[in-house]
């Protein structure tokens, strides 16, 4: 695969009280991803180097970090297929009946590394909830998902953002009108894709393209092979519940 982006990474190591600087070249992005791609409200940007430490995946819902975004007795946590994302750990997991599934080679847990968004200065936006169009943030909370086969991105799955929670907060802050709030509420009630043309933004996807560092405009990116694994485990139409936590 042709490499088109060359970055230099400086690694500092202490040896015998002296600082030794190693220069290593990291080639990132294949030809497909190096070309700037625009699809609706999503764009691929050039990533900054970000090294994410190894993180163990949680095994049970009871291990979830506490958050106001979910209730421990919510029946959705025991769904037959629940996509769980921990943004701070850059991990996407697949749960069933409250426990992580083990479908991967060698009985490994269904846990994959992800990449999140960067802002216009190349800094990660992963620590923030999405509020508006163009902020390049990944939304948090409960969402439905569905297939998006017409996307320009590899095997994209659509996240049904904006949620009613986002819409209610925006309406209270006078960022959307009552009509827009009602449209989003009706979509969620009828298990439909919410309007994607509001000031809150839209076209938030799970897609391929690589996960070694943050690079998206708010979407959740995985390695292509990992995304293929996930799609094979989801119901027809990629319709399931998803919980995204900070």
Phi, psi and omega in degrees: 000130185289130177266140184233357181230127182241122179241154174252130180243124179265121180248123180262131178227144178261117178229119179053040176078002180246147177270121179250130182255123177252136174252127178229146181261132179242123178258129189225145175079126175276181186298327181295316184278338181290332177284132181293126184243130177244129177219111182054243183259016186240141179217144176273127179246172178281130185278158168260155179293129178216115180266121181255123182293159177297134181231130176287144179274144177287154184253334184227151177302328180299342180272001180299142174295144180296142182199148176284355183279350178212158174251140185296337180263012180292122182297339179296336178293342179253024180299157177296326174222112178238120173274123180242129178240127171251104186297317184296331179267353184054053181227140170242132183230157177242121182248156175218125179054036174090359180232151178291141178280160179231077182255352187279168182305135180075014180075019179292152181293154178283081185218125185230148177282143182230164170240148180243203188270165171230152178272188184291343177267003179084011180264148183295141175252011188297339184276000187239147174279149179286140181233330187206165175301132174087001180278353175061030180256155177266125183292157180239154178116199181270139178212153165272161176231160175202164182289150175223071187293343182271004180290152175288343183270150185300117172050046187294143172242129183275132172267128186282068173258143006278146176275170177298323179299313178298320181293318180296318178296320180292321179294319178298326180271007178064032177265342171223159180269176183296323180298317179295318176302315181296322178298317180291320178296317179296320180299315180293319179300322183265010180054046178247163175294128179291160179303135183258008186245026182264169176298350180277348181090182181182197182053045175271122189237160158259121183212174180274192178118349178120149184226016184287340180200158179293136182203353187274181174257031178119348177284171175254118184250143176230168167296146184303317181297321179296319179295323176298320177300314182296313182301323180293342184259353183266159179296168177304139181078003180058027184271116178198180175268150180221134176239120179250120181248154180304000000 
